Amino acid sequence: MASQFGVLGAVEAWIDGRSVELGHARQRCVLGVLLVEAGRPVTVDQLIDRVWGDHAPQRAAGALYSYLSRLRRAVAGAGGVEIRREAGGYLLAVDPQAVDLHRFRGLMTLARAAESDRPAADLMAQALDLWRGDPFAGLDTPWLDAMRRTLLDERFAAELDRNDALLRLGRHSELLPALSAAVAEHPLDERLAGQAMLTLYRCGRQADADEQYRRIRRCLADELGSDPGAALRRLHEQILAADPALAGPVADPRRPAPPPATAATMPTQLPADVRAFTGRTDELAALDRLLAPPGGEEPPLTVALLSGTAGVGKSALAVRWAHRVRDAFPDGQLYVNLRGYDAEQPVAVADALAGFLTALGVRGSEIPPGTDERAGRYRSELTGRRMLVLLDNASSVEQVRPLLPGTGSCLVLVTSRDSLPGMVAVHGAERVNLDLLPVPDAVGLLAKLIGARVDREPAPAAELAAACARLPLALRIAAELAADRTDVPLAELVAELADHQGRLDLLDAGGDPRAEIRAVFSWSYQNLPGGAARVFRLLGLHPGETAHVDAVAALTGTGSGEARRLLGVLTRASLVQAGPGGRYGMHDLLRAYAAELAAGHDAEQDRRAALTRLFDHYLAGASAAMAALYPDGTVSAGDLAAARIWIEAERPNLAALCTYGATHGWYEHTVALAGTMFRYLDAGGPVAEAATVTASAVAAAQALGDRDAQARALSNLGRLHRRQGRLHESAATYRQALLLYADLGDRAAEALVLRNLGSVHWRLGDYRQAADHYRSAWTLYRERGEDAGQADALVRLGLIDARLGDHTQAAQRFGSALELYAALDDRFSEAYVVSLLARLPHRPAPLERAAAHLERSLDTVRRTGDRTAEAYVLTDLSAVQARQGLLTEAAGHLRRALMLHRRIGDRASEAEALNDLGQVLLAAGDAAGAQAQHGQARALAEDIGDRYEQARAHDGIAAALRDTGDPGRAGPYRDRARQIFADLRVPAAPVADLPATVPDR
């Protein structure tokens, strides 16, 4: 359809595949209300109430009319769509099928009325596929919040209905991963629990099905004081009796159903289909033939290679075909633009793999650090899945090979300007070469783009196609220029282009079409107004993939309004593409051409000034966001939300600028920008990205000769390596920082690095070395009279005492630290130390006071969005609650902490929290759950080299096995734990006593 609108995610609109700029949040709220009520009038009072709630401004009606006027203009290009005034109010006249919400509801109505489960399941999958996230994402009004909850309930009901249909079809194995996550999110839903129990039973996991029943029974009793309903109790009895009636049908092996439609299990990453696509019939047919599966066993991996010159339409063809055949890949589609011919910012294979693994539902903490390990995990995740993988703009076989699945159930489509003979020779790729468009197709594309003028002037139209080298990208640019100059005959435009080509030196390339496409670019560029031409040139210098209009304004030294106007000129000329949220991007050829023009036209000092303004803009934005997120004073919730939205949207650009600045001479900006971003990334951003940014700061500081900045960046990088579980790298990095600080005479910074280096040795189980570093830090803090630092060092020395079994000495150190924190009125740290005292066996501690302080701390860190601090506070609070006997609450807080550690990528803290949760579950009588948590902790601790957590995990598994009456299996785990404890010279305490390991900070 020509126009589409979405509310099942961010409020968005697309016309002919192009995203429409919808303005600020309040204006998008207006459109969101009209889309929900599509085809029905909404009164002015209703609109004001739904858009502002109780906070409507004095002139809300006037603002509303302004928003409606702008929205009318925004959707004016969508055929049959208009916002009009009627007697009952304002009405959005639109086909309901053009709105994802109404399409979702319509598909669910058809599915529930279907005569059999197979079409019903397919219709439900299509309906759930429409969801892009939380409805009205980023918008916040009382009415939208209530509607969001309603729609999420509708989605949950749809997922439950689809689960039932798939169970009736015998497709239980496909449901298991998503059901596990859903049950954790909805622990009190009996229908969902029944589906999970039946799925587990049919997968041969009767004991797990029984445990699922026991889990919801406990939850219902604890939360509601009730028992499971009769239907769930009856299902449980059937499972225990192995009732044959539960066996269910056998799934049809010829056509596996897609898994439950969730973002984690069914990625749909394809870009939007291409407007006015023309021709390529033979090439599409050649690709279609690759879909025909041979008989017999699973075929080898199918790889298709689309090769051809720049601008010939490889990406457009690949995306068009991928959309045509997406139903043949029910497990989803993966896409990455490898930017293989971008000299400055090609996508690293490791980053592409990380993106794919994230899309496939792998948690950040589980993504391996090395490229080979990531490739192995990626292949494992794709095993058995029927997926399409589109690798766009590859430059070499080496860039593609690690991204190939290991299963014949997938199909890989690669586009490249290179013929990549190694792909054919080694991997058996089927090459489809794209030549220039045939003349009829080239003229046909012009006809689609500029209409009847082609019919009126067929000969000039053919000449124009030839002048554009019959390259689709050039044809589109030329067509936009022709459409902008309707009063000029095509013949004159062709003559103008021919004259311009004659003036260029680009035609010396022996007929290379890339030379001619540059001529077309140049022709289009020469017809731009001066201001737009300058914006185009300078935009080619931007290191990121897209730029917000405000960033373009900074780059060009104009106001945002003028930048937006000039970007509109470039968009109409097809030289930039408008994206959602006021962002703009460029085709890689156009970016390279624009940068080349800037190098030849703009003086070096002007280019450098433009990029310096850009760096200043991003540094100011990052600084403002950090001031809002981590304020000295009071900041409104709106400021907090705006800060988070800005920094999340700009994170890729901020990282790209740091990388670019470190290698192109913007060293001071790189150091400042990386330092500003560090707290945010460290507090909850991806640790891997934080490490990349901070490594850029190290290089930039070294280039500057700024040893202080280099030491700070190294200290930050050491912390990030530690959180990733790369302990030996962390120690080496900290040692570099320590040498610099010692030489600089910065005793405060030296003390901090000593403390952090001690924490690395703590993780490695080298307690003597850790204690030496902590004592050195304490000495420096005492010399400087820093009570907070002394208290911190005492706490860490107390942790070592506790681990080595000297609980008396540990309690004394904690008590001394507590006195210092009390004198400083640092209640957060007081509560933390009290939580440590609570972890010491047989030691009194003011638990109620600690819990109250920690609850207040939890509110504070949640308001700031500091996910790292929130995870730590939750862990501390769980220790206090476990000591109080509040095991359910302690387990809940630990599960939340685990989710945060995984999202952040803090693998070391994740292993510790898994063991803590295992201990709490065992104390609560859930031995099976405890065994599962300790099993995960063991694998993770072994991977990062944390031997103490390995020992705790083995000890926990042994205790859980003993509790389930399986002491024979417990023995080896107990022996292994004792061996590690002995190696570490740590006394082994029974897990059931909750000795409470001490968390690192």
PDB file of N, CA and C in Angstrom, residues 176 193 313 334 487 657 705 877 962:
ATOM      1  N   LEU A 176       9.006 -23.820  23.363  1.00  0.00           N
ATOM      2  CA  LEU A 176       9.667 -23.886  24.657  1.00  0.00           C
ATOM      3  C   LEU A 176      10.484 -22.635  25.011  1.00  0.00           C
ATOM      4  N   ALA A 193       0.909 -20.884  32.446  1.00  0.00           N
ATOM      5  CA  ALA A 193       1.596 -21.952  33.170  1.00  0.00           C
ATOM      6  C   ALA A 193       1.178 -23.317  32.647  1.00  0.00           C
ATOM      7  N   GLY A 313      22.035  -1.364  -8.444  1.00  0.00           N
ATOM      8  CA  GLY A 313      20.779  -1.797  -7.835  1.00  0.00           C
ATOM      9  C   GLY A 313      20.855  -3.132  -7.120  1.00  0.00           C
ATOM     10  N   LEU A 334      17.590 -11.855   8.885  1.00  0.00           N
ATOM     11  CA  LEU A 334      18.662 -11.032   9.442  1.00  0.00           C
ATOM     12  C   LEU A 334      19.240 -10.152   8.341  1.00  0.00           C
ATOM     13  N   ASP A 487       8.918  22.472 -16.075  1.00  0.00           N
ATOM     14  CA  ASP A 487       8.761  23.373 -17.222  1.00  0.00           C
ATOM     15  C   ASP A 487       9.860  23.199 -18.262  1.00  0.00           C
ATOM     16  N   LEU A 657      32.291   8.927  16.389  1.00  0.00           N
ATOM     17  CA  LEU A 657      33.105  10.128  16.500  1.00  0.00           C
ATOM     18  C   LEU A 657      34.364   9.869  17.314  1.00  0.00           C
ATOM     19  N   GLY A 705      49.940  13.396  24.144  1.00  0.00           N
ATOM     20  CA  GLY A 705      50.972  13.455  25.160  1.00  0.00           C
ATOM     21  C   GLY A 705      50.411  13.849  26.515  1.00  0.00           C
ATOM     22  N   LEU A 877      20.259  -5.648  48.940  1.00  0.00           N
ATOM     23  CA  LEU A 877      18.948  -5.771  49.585  1.00  0.00           C
ATOM     24  C   LEU A 877      18.541  -7.231  49.733  1.00  0.00           C
ATOM     25  N   ARG A 962      21.986 -33.211  47.154  1.00  0.00           N
ATOM     26  CA  ARG A 962      21.736 -33.878  48.440  1.00  0.00           C
ATOM     27  C   ARG A 962      20.302 -33.625  48.896  1.00  0.00           C
TER      28      ARG A 962
END
